[in-house]
Amino acid sequence: MGSGVRDGSAAPSHEELAQLVSSQAATIKALDAEVSELKRRRGQHSGNSGKPPSRDPAAERQRQAEERRRRAEQTEGAKRKRGKQHGAPGSVLEMSATPDEVVDHRPGRCDGCGAALDRAGLPAPPGRRGAPVGHRAPGAHLPLLLRARKTAALPEAVHAPVSYGPRARAVVAYLLGRQHLPNRRVKEVMEHLFGLPISTGTVDSVYAEAGQRLGVFVAALVALMKTLPVLHVDETTDRIGTQDCWMHVVSTGLYTLIHASVTRGKAAIGAAGALLDYRVVVVHDRLALYWKLKAKHGLCGAHLLRDLANVAVAWSQTASPSGLAALLVEINGAYENARLRGLERLAPAHQHALPARYHHLVAQGLEANPEPEHRKRDYVERRSFNLVTAFSTHRRSILRYMSDLDVCFTNYPDIAVMPMFA
């Protein structure tokens, strides 16, 4: 009974046990990686991935609401009341010194005796907005000696027997370009608010004409952007029918250039124009395309915090990502404080201590991602290793805002910056 023999078979040898243990260890490793990946996917939300807020689960939305409430209590001490805040400058609708039209309103009867008053010269009430306006160009016969007939010129906007005026076309372009309404909804707005029947095809042609008229403005904007010290760039996808389309964005605090292209590559950058031969600072999200630019580089802190939160889902990677995220936010706080005080750079103590902590956390992250033996890294390991390697390789670009206060920590300076860990 104690011989180790069961059902007539011999006990496994030491080599067989070692192979079995090695096989089971590999299986456990693979299952652990799969569990980590499933946990990562389950833990994804708008704060640590590219998912939009509309896809956040209810628990995550509740957590974000509680975090916003906690942050508001820390920064303001109490919830802001709706409407104008105490001490804030007010505003009032003022009369125009140069109105488009002046209408005289005269009384019909005397308030004293009730006698009817003379209404001679009272102008007709103005027509409703969107009412059609007719234009005529009557001919004028010149002296017989010239043997010609002169016709008055029509306004520039009148280029067909029936056409929409410049105001109507401007409203269509505004609703499309600024309010981002679909063509059919623009058609509805024009019919419901102004009584103007308009087809979706005409809406599209008006938008195309508006784009062509912006050619000179876009060229001037591109030339201006090339002279600025910092440009923020990003890209997002869209669809035109069934085809993918990329919106390439180049922006500053005052200006935004959006260029639509069917490619995400270098050709789109060339067509947009603003980044060609630009050699100052470009803040971006580590897309490989941007590293090919001739400019200096700064990396968007919001993207870095999101990537760190995504990696920290794996238990073996939590320490370094959470530490780096907290450090980045701390450095950004020192940066904002220096800017508010009108300084040109951070204090010397910060310039030495903060990079030293950064170097220590990166080294800690590299130690947590050793090269595995006899196999390649799995997906979870590659993601963690690639991120910490990026923090090591691109240290100067990540910390550029420490030495150059013209460079913002993030491409979204109006958004509160904080570690995005649940």
GROMACS .gro file of C-alpha atoms in nm:
model
  422
    1MET     CA    1   0.000   0.000   0.000
    2GLY     CA    2   0.290   0.235   0.069
    3SER     CA    3   0.496   0.135  -0.233
    4GLY     CA    4   0.359   0.423  -0.447
    5VAL     CA    5   0.229   0.175  -0.708
    6ARG     CA    6  -0.134   0.211  -0.812
    7ASP     CA    7  -0.330  -0.009  -1.051
    8GLY     CA    8  -0.012  -0.198  -1.135
    9SER     CA    9   0.170   0.109  -1.272
   10ALA     CA   10   0.503   0.237  -1.145
   11ALA     CA   11   0.538   0.572  -0.968
   12PRO     CA   12   0.646   0.859  -1.197
   13SER     CA   13   1.014   0.931  -1.207
   14HIS     CA   14   1.173   1.254  -1.091
   15GLU     CA   15   1.210   1.371  -1.450
   16GLU     CA   16   0.844   1.298  -1.521
   17LEU     CA   17   0.737   1.488  -1.210
   18ALA     CA   18   0.956   1.781  -1.311
   19GLN     CA   19   0.800   1.787  -1.657
   20LEU     CA   20   0.452   1.766  -1.506
   21VAL     CA   21   0.525   2.051  -1.267
   22SER     CA   22   0.674   2.258  -1.549
   23SER     CA   23   0.369   2.192  -1.767
   24GLN     CA   24   0.131   2.282  -1.487
   25ALA     CA   25   0.331   2.596  -1.409
   26ALA     CA   26   0.304   2.700  -1.774
   27THR     CA   27  -0.068   2.632  -1.767
   28ILE     CA   28  -0.108   2.833  -1.448
   29LYS     CA   29   0.094   3.115  -1.601
   30ALA     CA   30  -0.124   3.118  -1.911
   31LEU     CA   31  -0.443   3.109  -1.704
   32ASP     CA   32  -0.312   3.389  -1.483
   33ALA     CA   33  -0.240   3.601  -1.792
   34GLU     CA   34  -0.588   3.526  -1.926
   35VAL     CA   35  -0.751   3.619  -1.595
   36SER     CA   36  -0.548   3.942  -1.584
   37GLU     CA   37  -0.657   4.028  -1.937
   38LEU     CA   38  -1.022   3.955  -1.857
   39LYS     CA   39  -0.997   4.168  -1.543
   40ARG     CA   40  -0.839   4.444  -1.746
   41ARG     CA   41  -1.118   4.437  -2.002
   42ARG     CA   42  -1.382   4.423  -1.734
   43GLY     CA   43  -1.220   4.716  -1.555
   44GLN     CA   44  -1.201   4.938  -1.862
   45HIS     CA   45  -1.394   5.263  -1.855
   46SER     CA   46  -1.359   5.614  -1.994
   47GLY     CA   47  -1.098   5.700  -1.730
   48ASN     CA   48  -0.843   5.431  -1.817
   49SER     CA   49  -0.912   5.352  -2.184
   50GLY     CA   50  -1.040   5.503  -2.504
   51LYS     CA   51  -1.402   5.410  -2.429
   52PRO     CA   52  -1.647   5.702  -2.435
   53PRO     CA   53  -1.825   5.797  -2.108
   54SER     CA   54  -2.153   5.677  -2.258
   55ARG     CA   55  -2.026   5.316  -2.233
   56ASP     CA   56  -1.928   5.338  -1.866
   57PRO     CA   57  -2.116   5.093  -1.639
   58ALA     CA   58  -2.344   5.233  -1.370
   59ALA     CA   59  -2.093   5.158  -1.093
   60GLU     CA   60  -1.819   5.353  -1.271
   61ARG     CA   61  -2.047   5.650  -1.334
   62GLN     CA   62  -2.137   5.650  -0.966
   63ARG     CA   63  -1.769   5.636  -0.869
   64GLN     CA   64  -1.687   5.927  -1.098
   65ALA     CA   65  -1.976   6.130  -0.957
   66GLU     CA   66  -1.857   6.067  -0.602
   67GLU     CA   67  -1.502   6.161  -0.704
   68ARG     CA   68  -1.621   6.486  -0.861
   69ARG     CA   69  -1.821   6.564  -0.549
   70ARG     CA   70  -1.520   6.494  -0.326
   71ARG     CA   71  -1.293   6.707  -0.545
   72ALA     CA   72  -1.546   6.991  -0.543
   73GLU     CA   73  -1.561   6.983  -0.164
   74GLN     CA   74  -1.181   6.998  -0.145
   75THR     CA   75  -1.144   7.285  -0.388
   76GLU     CA   76  -1.447   7.498  -0.302
   77GLY     CA   77  -1.559   7.382   0.040
   78ALA     CA   78  -1.923   7.382  -0.069
   79LYS     CA   79  -2.128   7.309  -0.375
   80ARG     CA   80  -2.158   7.601  -0.614
   81LYS     CA   81  -2.502   7.753  -0.645
   82ARG     CA   82  -2.660   7.769  -0.985
   83GLY     CA   83  -2.651   8.092  -1.178
   84LYS     CA   84  -2.425   8.394  -1.127
   85GLN     CA   85  -2.171   8.352  -0.850
   86HIS     CA   86  -2.120   8.618  -0.587
   87GLY     CA   87  -1.857   8.866  -0.702
   88ALA     CA   88  -1.860   8.750  -1.063
   89PRO     CA   89  -1.898   9.025  -1.325
   90GLY     CA   90  -2.252   9.054  -1.457
   91SER     CA   91  -2.374   9.106  -1.810
   92VAL     CA   92  -2.679   9.270  -1.960
   93LEU     CA   93  -2.822   9.293  -2.310
   94GLU     CA   94  -2.738   9.644  -2.430
   95MET     CA   95  -2.896   9.859  -2.702
   96SER     CA   96  -2.712   9.876  -3.032
   97ALA     CA   97  -2.580  10.214  -3.144
   98THR     CA   98  -2.617  10.109  -3.508
   99PRO     CA   99  -2.938   9.904  -3.551
  100ASP     CA  100  -3.009   9.739  -3.885
  101GLU     CA  101  -3.356   9.893  -3.908
  102VAL     CA  102  -3.547  10.168  -3.728
  103VAL     CA  103  -3.928  10.141  -3.702
  104ASP     CA  104  -4.134  10.436  -3.572
  105HIS     CA  105  -4.426  10.333  -3.352
  106ARG     CA  106  -4.686  10.613  -3.332
  107PRO     CA  107  -4.999  10.620  -3.114
  108GLY     CA  108  -5.333  10.586  -3.290
  109ARG     CA  109  -5.528  10.803  -3.045
  110CYS     CA  110  -5.459  11.073  -2.791
  111ASP     CA  111  -5.439  10.944  -2.435
  112GLY     CA  112  -5.615  11.261  -2.314
  113CYS     CA  113  -5.917  11.321  -2.537
  114GLY     CA  114  -5.916  11.002  -2.737
  115ALA     CA  115  -5.911  11.177  -3.071
  116ALA     CA  116  -5.759  10.987  -3.365
  117LEU     CA  117  -5.409  11.092  -3.456
  118ASP     CA  118  -5.259  11.134  -3.801
  119ARG     CA  119  -5.076  10.815  -3.901
  120ALA     CA  120  -4.929  10.951  -4.220
  121GLY     CA  121  -4.578  10.831  -4.293
  122LEU     CA  122  -4.596  10.526  -4.062
  123PRO     CA  123  -4.363  10.265  -4.209
  124ALA     CA  124  -4.495   9.922  -4.299
  125PRO     CA  125  -4.409   9.651  -4.042
  126PRO     CA  126  -4.096   9.454  -4.125
  127GLY     CA  127  -4.140   9.121  -4.303
  128ARG     CA  128  -4.080   8.794  -4.127
  129ARG     CA  129  -3.738   8.635  -4.131
  130GLY     CA  130  -3.691   8.394  -4.413
  131ALA     CA  131  -3.947   8.562  -4.638
  132PRO     CA  132  -3.848   8.552  -5.004
  133VAL     CA  133  -3.703   8.868  -5.155
  134GLY     CA  134  -3.733   8.949  -5.525
  135HIS     CA  135  -3.455   9.114  -5.723
  136ARG     CA  136  -3.510   9.282  -6.060
  137ALA     CA  137  -3.252   9.423  -6.301
  138PRO     CA  138  -3.444   9.646  -6.548
  139GLY     CA  139  -3.263   9.742  -6.866
  140ALA     CA  140  -3.171  10.101  -6.945
  141HIS     CA  141  -3.138  10.210  -7.310
  142LEU     CA  142  -2.821  10.409  -7.376
  143PRO     CA  143  -2.797  10.674  -7.645
  144LEU     CA  144  -2.853  10.537  -7.993
  145LEU     CA  145  -2.497  10.624  -8.088
  146LEU     CA  146  -2.363  10.353  -7.852
  147ARG     CA  147  -2.607  10.092  -7.984
  148ALA     CA  148  -2.598   9.898  -7.658
  149ARG     CA  149  -2.830   9.812  -7.369
  150LYS     CA  150  -2.704   9.838  -7.009
  151THR     CA  151  -2.845   9.602  -6.741
  152ALA     CA  152  -2.807   9.669  -6.367
  153ALA     CA  153  -2.589   9.421  -6.177
  154LEU     CA  154  -2.759   9.184  -5.933
  155PRO     CA  155  -2.624   9.120  -5.582
  156GLU     CA  156  -2.347   8.861  -5.562
  157ALA     CA  157  -2.569   8.614  -5.370
  158VAL     CA  158  -2.829   8.614  -5.649
  159HIS     CA  159  -2.684   8.368  -5.898
  160ALA     CA  160  -2.997   8.178  -6.006
  161PRO     CA  161  -3.361   8.254  -6.082
  162VAL     CA  162  -3.442   8.135  -5.728
  163SER     CA  163  -3.168   8.114  -5.466
  164TYR     CA  164  -3.111   8.134  -5.092
  165GLY     CA  165  -2.973   8.458  -4.957
  166PRO     CA  166  -2.640   8.496  -4.774
  167ARG     CA  167  -2.802   8.494  -4.430
  168ALA     CA  168  -2.983   8.166  -4.493
  169ARG     CA  169  -2.664   8.009  -4.631
  170ALA     CA  170  -2.465   8.138  -4.334
  171VAL     CA  171  -2.714   7.981  -4.090
  172VAL     CA  172  -2.688   7.647  -4.272
  173ALA     CA  173  -2.308   7.656  -4.258
  174TYR     CA  174  -2.317   7.750  -3.888
  175LEU     CA  175  -2.555   7.467  -3.794
  176LEU     CA  176  -2.335   7.217  -3.976
  177GLY     CA  177  -1.991   7.347  -3.885
  178ARG     CA  178  -2.041   7.468  -3.531
  179GLN     CA  179  -2.345   7.282  -3.395
  180HIS     CA  180  -2.257   6.961  -3.586
  181LEU     CA  181  -2.615   6.884  -3.685
  182PRO     CA  182  -2.677   6.619  -3.952
  183ASN     CA  183  -2.797   6.742  -4.291
  184ARG     CA  184  -3.153   6.622  -4.235
  185ARG     CA  185  -3.181   6.803  -3.903
  186VAL     CA  186  -3.046   7.123  -4.059
  187LYS     CA  187  -3.320   7.086  -4.320
  188GLU     CA  188  -3.577   7.057  -4.040
  189VAL     CA  189  -3.440   7.359  -3.853
  190MET     CA  190  -3.457   7.580  -4.161
  191GLU     CA  191  -3.816   7.471  -4.232
  192HIS     CA  192  -3.941   7.489  -3.871
  193LEU     CA  193  -3.776   7.815  -3.763
  194PHE     CA  194  -3.765   8.014  -4.086
  195GLY     CA  195  -4.022   7.852  -4.311
  196LEU     CA  196  -3.758   7.787  -4.576
  197PRO     CA  197  -3.793   7.459  -4.767
  198ILE     CA  198  -3.445   7.331  -4.845
  199SER     CA  199  -3.317   6.993  -4.961
  200THR     CA  200  -3.036   6.797  -4.799
  201GLY     CA  201  -2.847   6.821  -5.127
  202THR     CA  202  -2.858   7.200  -5.111
  203VAL     CA  203  -2.746   7.186  -4.748
  204ASP     CA  204  -2.445   6.982  -4.854
  205SER     CA  205  -2.361   7.219  -5.142
  206VAL     CA  206  -2.382   7.521  -4.910
  207TYR     CA  207  -2.137   7.355  -4.673
  208ALA     CA  208  -1.899   7.275  -4.959
  209GLU     CA  209  -1.913   7.636  -5.077
  210ALA     CA  210  -1.842   7.759  -4.724
  211GLY     CA  211  -1.539   7.531  -4.706
  212GLN     CA  212  -1.405   7.668  -5.032
  213ARG     CA  213  -1.448   8.025  -4.909
  214LEU     CA  214  -1.235   7.943  -4.603
  215GLY     CA  215  -0.929   7.865  -4.814
  216VAL     CA  216  -0.760   8.200  -4.751
  217PHE     CA  217  -0.845   8.186  -4.379
  218VAL     CA  218  -0.708   7.832  -4.341
  219ALA     CA  219  -0.385   7.929  -4.518
  220ALA     CA  220  -0.344   8.225  -4.282
  221LEU     CA  221  -0.417   8.004  -3.980
  222VAL     CA  222  -0.158   7.747  -4.089
  223ALA     CA  223   0.102   8.020  -4.136
  224LEU     CA  224   0.024   8.159  -3.790
  225MET     CA  225   0.045   7.819  -3.621
  226LYS     CA  226   0.393   7.763  -3.761
  227THR     CA  227   0.513   8.064  -3.561
  228LEU     CA  228   0.376   7.949  -3.223
  229PRO     CA  229   0.595   7.791  -2.951
  230VAL     CA  230   0.369   7.491  -2.875
  231LEU     CA  231   0.113   7.296  -3.079
  232HIS     CA  232  -0.118   7.024  -2.945
  233VAL     CA  233  -0.202   6.745  -3.188
  234ASP     CA  234  -0.438   6.450  -3.179
  235GLU     CA  235  -0.656   6.246  -3.412
  236THR     CA  236  -0.991   6.074  -3.392
  237THR     CA  237  -1.186   5.851  -3.626
  238ASP     CA  238  -1.518   5.914  -3.797
  239ARG     CA  239  -1.715   5.760  -4.081
  240ILE     CA  240  -1.836   5.901  -4.410
  241GLY     CA  241  -2.093   5.653  -4.532
  242THR     CA  242  -1.915   5.320  -4.503
  243GLN     CA  243  -1.561   5.459  -4.524
  244ASP     CA  244  -1.339   5.539  -4.227
  245CYS     CA  245  -1.226   5.898  -4.197
  246TRP     CA  246  -0.969   6.056  -3.964
  247MET     CA  247  -1.000   6.399  -3.809
  248HIS     CA  248  -0.649   6.538  -3.750
  249VAL     CA  249  -0.649   6.818  -3.493
  250VAL     CA  250  -0.385   7.086  -3.438
  251SER     CA  251  -0.474   7.329  -3.162
  252THR     CA  252  -0.359   7.594  -2.918
  253GLY     CA  253  -0.541   7.783  -2.645
  254LEU     CA  254  -0.689   8.017  -2.908
  255TYR     CA  255  -0.687   7.833  -3.240
  256THR     CA  256  -0.800   7.494  -3.368
  257LEU     CA  257  -0.737   7.345  -3.712
  258ILE     CA  258  -0.925   7.024  -3.801
  259HIS     CA  259  -0.829   6.842  -4.118
  260ALA     CA  260  -1.033   6.546  -4.245
  261SER     CA  261  -0.850   6.269  -4.427
  262VAL     CA  262  -0.909   5.909  -4.530
  263THR     CA  263  -0.563   5.822  -4.397
  264ARG     CA  264  -0.400   5.835  -4.056
  265GLY     CA  265  -0.053   5.858  -4.209
  266LYS     CA  266   0.200   6.117  -4.311
  267ALA     CA  267   0.000   6.226  -4.616
  268ALA     CA  268  -0.269   6.370  -4.388
  269ILE     CA  269  -0.009   6.569  -4.192
  270GLY     CA  270   0.126   6.706  -4.520
  271ALA     CA  271  -0.220   6.803  -4.644
  272ALA     CA  272  -0.305   6.983  -4.317
  273GLY     CA  273   0.016   7.182  -4.349
  274ALA     CA  274   0.060   7.322  -3.999
  275LEU     CA  275   0.316   7.059  -3.890
  276LEU     CA  276   0.529   7.066  -4.202
  277ASP     CA  277   0.877   7.195  -4.113
  278TYR     CA  278   0.752   7.294  -3.767
  279ARG     CA  279   1.048   7.270  -3.528
  280VAL     CA  280   0.932   7.390  -3.187
  281VAL     CA  281   0.723   7.170  -2.949
  282VAL     CA  282   0.445   6.929  -3.047
  283VAL     CA  283   0.244   6.770  -2.763
  284HIS     CA  284   0.094   6.435  -2.866
  285ASP     CA  285  -0.015   6.088  -2.750
  286ARG     CA  286   0.287   5.879  -2.860
  287LEU     CA  287   0.141   5.787  -3.198
  288ALA     CA  288   0.433   5.665  -3.413
  289LEU     CA  289   0.346   5.915  -3.684
  290TYR     CA  290   0.428   6.213  -3.462
  291TRP     CA  291   0.778   6.089  -3.375
  292LYS     CA  292   0.871   6.139  -3.742
  293LEU     CA  293   0.813   6.515  -3.717
  294LYS     CA  294   1.112   6.748  -3.703
  295ALA     CA  295   0.978   6.924  -3.392
  296LYS     CA  296   1.062   6.870  -3.028
  297HIS     CA  297   0.819   6.643  -2.844
  298GLY     CA  298   0.601   6.667  -2.537
  299LEU     CA  299   0.372   6.383  -2.430
  300CYS     CA  300   0.013   6.441  -2.322
  301GLY     CA  301  -0.021   6.366  -1.949
  302ALA     CA  302  -0.389   6.274  -1.979
  303HIS     CA  303  -0.303   5.993  -2.220
  304LEU     CA  304  -0.017   5.879  -1.994
  305LEU     CA  305  -0.243   5.866  -1.687
  306ARG     CA  306  -0.497   5.664  -1.883
  307ASP     CA  307  -0.230   5.418  -1.999
  308LEU     CA  308  -0.093   5.383  -1.645
  309ALA     CA  309  -0.441   5.312  -1.509
  310ASN     CA  310  -0.489   5.047  -1.778
  311VAL     CA  311  -0.164   4.870  -1.685
  312ALA     CA  312  -0.224   4.895  -1.308
  313VAL     CA  313  -0.517   4.650  -1.338
  314ALA     CA  314  -0.264   4.366  -1.323
  315TRP     CA  315  -0.173   4.306  -0.957
  316SER     CA  316   0.197   4.260  -1.032
  317GLN     CA  317   0.214   4.602  -1.201
  318THR     CA  318   0.022   4.821  -0.957
  319ALA     CA  319   0.310   4.978  -0.761
  320SER     CA  320   0.505   5.148  -1.037
  321PRO     CA  321   0.209   5.276  -1.247
  322SER     CA  322   0.025   5.418  -0.944
  323GLY     CA  323   0.346   5.581  -0.820
  324LEU     CA  324   0.423   5.733  -1.161
  325ALA     CA  325   0.067   5.860  -1.197
  326ALA     CA  326   0.077   6.029  -0.857
  327LEU     CA  327   0.418   6.179  -0.939
  328LEU     CA  328   0.299   6.319  -1.273
  329VAL     CA  329   0.004   6.487  -1.102
  330GLU     CA  330   0.235   6.625  -0.833
  331ILE     CA  331   0.472   6.767  -1.095
  332ASN     CA  332   0.177   6.923  -1.275
  333GLY     CA  333   0.070   7.090  -0.949
  334ALA     CA  334   0.418   7.239  -0.908
  335TYR     CA  335   0.408   7.349  -1.272
  336GLU     CA  336   0.071   7.524  -1.231
  337ASN     CA  337   0.191   7.694  -0.913
  338ALA     CA  338   0.500   7.824  -1.092
  339ARG     CA  339   0.291   7.959  -1.378
  340LEU     CA  340   0.052   8.138  -1.142
  341ARG     CA  341   0.349   8.302  -0.971
  342GLY     CA  342   0.488   8.419  -1.304
  343LEU     CA  343   0.805   8.209  -1.281
  344GLU     CA  344   0.997   8.094  -1.588
  345ARG     CA  345   1.089   7.751  -1.445
  346LEU     CA  346   1.032   7.528  -1.143
  347ALA     CA  347   1.225   7.581  -0.823
  348PRO     CA  348   1.571   7.413  -0.820
  349ALA     CA  349   1.461   7.175  -0.542
  350HIS     CA  350   1.179   7.047  -0.764
  351GLN     CA  351   1.407   7.021  -1.067
  352HIS     CA  352   1.634   6.778  -0.880
  353ALA     CA  353   1.400   6.585  -0.648
  354LEU     CA  354   1.110   6.513  -0.885
  355PRO     CA  355   1.318   6.366  -1.172
  356ALA     CA  356   1.506   6.151  -0.919
  357ARG     CA  357   1.177   6.000  -0.798
  358TYR     CA  358   1.073   5.954  -1.160
  359HIS     CA  359   1.393   5.760  -1.234
  360HIS     CA  360   1.341   5.539  -0.926
  361LEU     CA  361   0.981   5.452  -1.020
  362VAL     CA  362   1.079   5.371  -1.380
  363ALA     CA  363   1.356   5.142  -1.254
  364GLN     CA  364   1.101   4.974  -1.026
  365GLY     CA  365   0.871   4.921  -1.325
  366LEU     CA  366   1.150   4.768  -1.532
  367GLU     CA  367   1.232   4.526  -1.248
  368ALA     CA  368   0.865   4.420  -1.241
  369ASN     CA  369   0.884   4.329  -1.611
  370PRO     CA  370   1.179   4.092  -1.654
  371GLU     CA  371   1.242   3.902  -1.975
  372PRO     CA  372   1.066   3.563  -1.941
  373GLU     CA  373   1.267   3.247  -1.998
  374HIS     CA  374   1.209   3.018  -2.296
  375ARG     CA  375   0.905   3.209  -2.424
  376LYS     CA  376   0.783   3.542  -2.552
  377ARG     CA  377   0.592   3.794  -2.346
  378ASP     CA  378   0.216   3.754  -2.353
  379TYR     CA  379  -0.019   4.043  -2.428
  380VAL     CA  380  -0.045   4.167  -2.069
  381GLU     CA  381   0.332   4.152  -2.020
  382ARG     CA  382   0.401   4.332  -2.349
  383ARG     CA  383   0.162   4.613  -2.265
  384SER     CA  384   0.322   4.670  -1.925
  385PHE     CA  385   0.678   4.637  -2.054
  386ASN     CA  386   0.618   4.869  -2.351
  387LEU     CA  387   0.471   5.140  -2.130
  388VAL     CA  388   0.750   5.140  -1.872
  389THR     CA  389   1.003   5.130  -2.157
  390ALA     CA  390   0.835   5.437  -2.307
  391PHE     CA  391   0.866   5.614  -1.970
  392SER     CA  392   1.235   5.528  -1.970
  393THR     CA  393   1.307   5.614  -2.334
  394HIS     CA  394   1.099   5.932  -2.358
  395ARG     CA  395   1.178   6.078  -2.018
  396ARG     CA  396   1.272   6.418  -2.162
  397SER     CA  397   0.950   6.443  -2.365
  398ILE     CA  398   0.732   6.335  -2.071
  399LEU     CA  399   0.893   6.587  -1.835
  400ARG     CA  400   0.931   6.867  -2.087
  401TYR     CA  401   0.675   7.080  -1.907
  402MET     CA  402   0.911   7.088  -1.607
  403SER     CA  403   1.173   7.286  -1.799
  404ASP     CA  404   0.946   7.474  -2.040
  405LEU     CA  405   0.643   7.640  -1.882
  406ASP     CA  406   0.498   7.714  -2.227
  407VAL     CA  407   0.425   7.341  -2.255
  408CYS     CA  408   0.108   7.221  -2.082
  409PHE     CA  409   0.091   6.891  -1.897
  410THR     CA  410  -0.196   6.773  -2.114
  411ASN     CA  411  -0.367   6.837  -2.445
  412TYR     CA  412  -0.680   6.914  -2.242
  413PRO     CA  413  -0.576   7.199  -2.008
  414ASP     CA  414  -0.934   7.270  -1.896
  415ILE     CA  415  -0.983   6.919  -1.753
  416ALA     CA  416  -0.890   6.848  -1.391
  417VAL     CA  417  -0.583   6.621  -1.374
  418MET     CA  418  -0.574   6.337  -1.125
  419PRO     CA  419  -0.480   5.967  -1.114
  420MET     CA  420  -0.764   5.764  -1.266
  421PHE     CA  421  -0.756   5.451  -1.048
  422ALA     CA  422  -1.069   5.294  -0.904
   0.00000   0.00000   0.00000
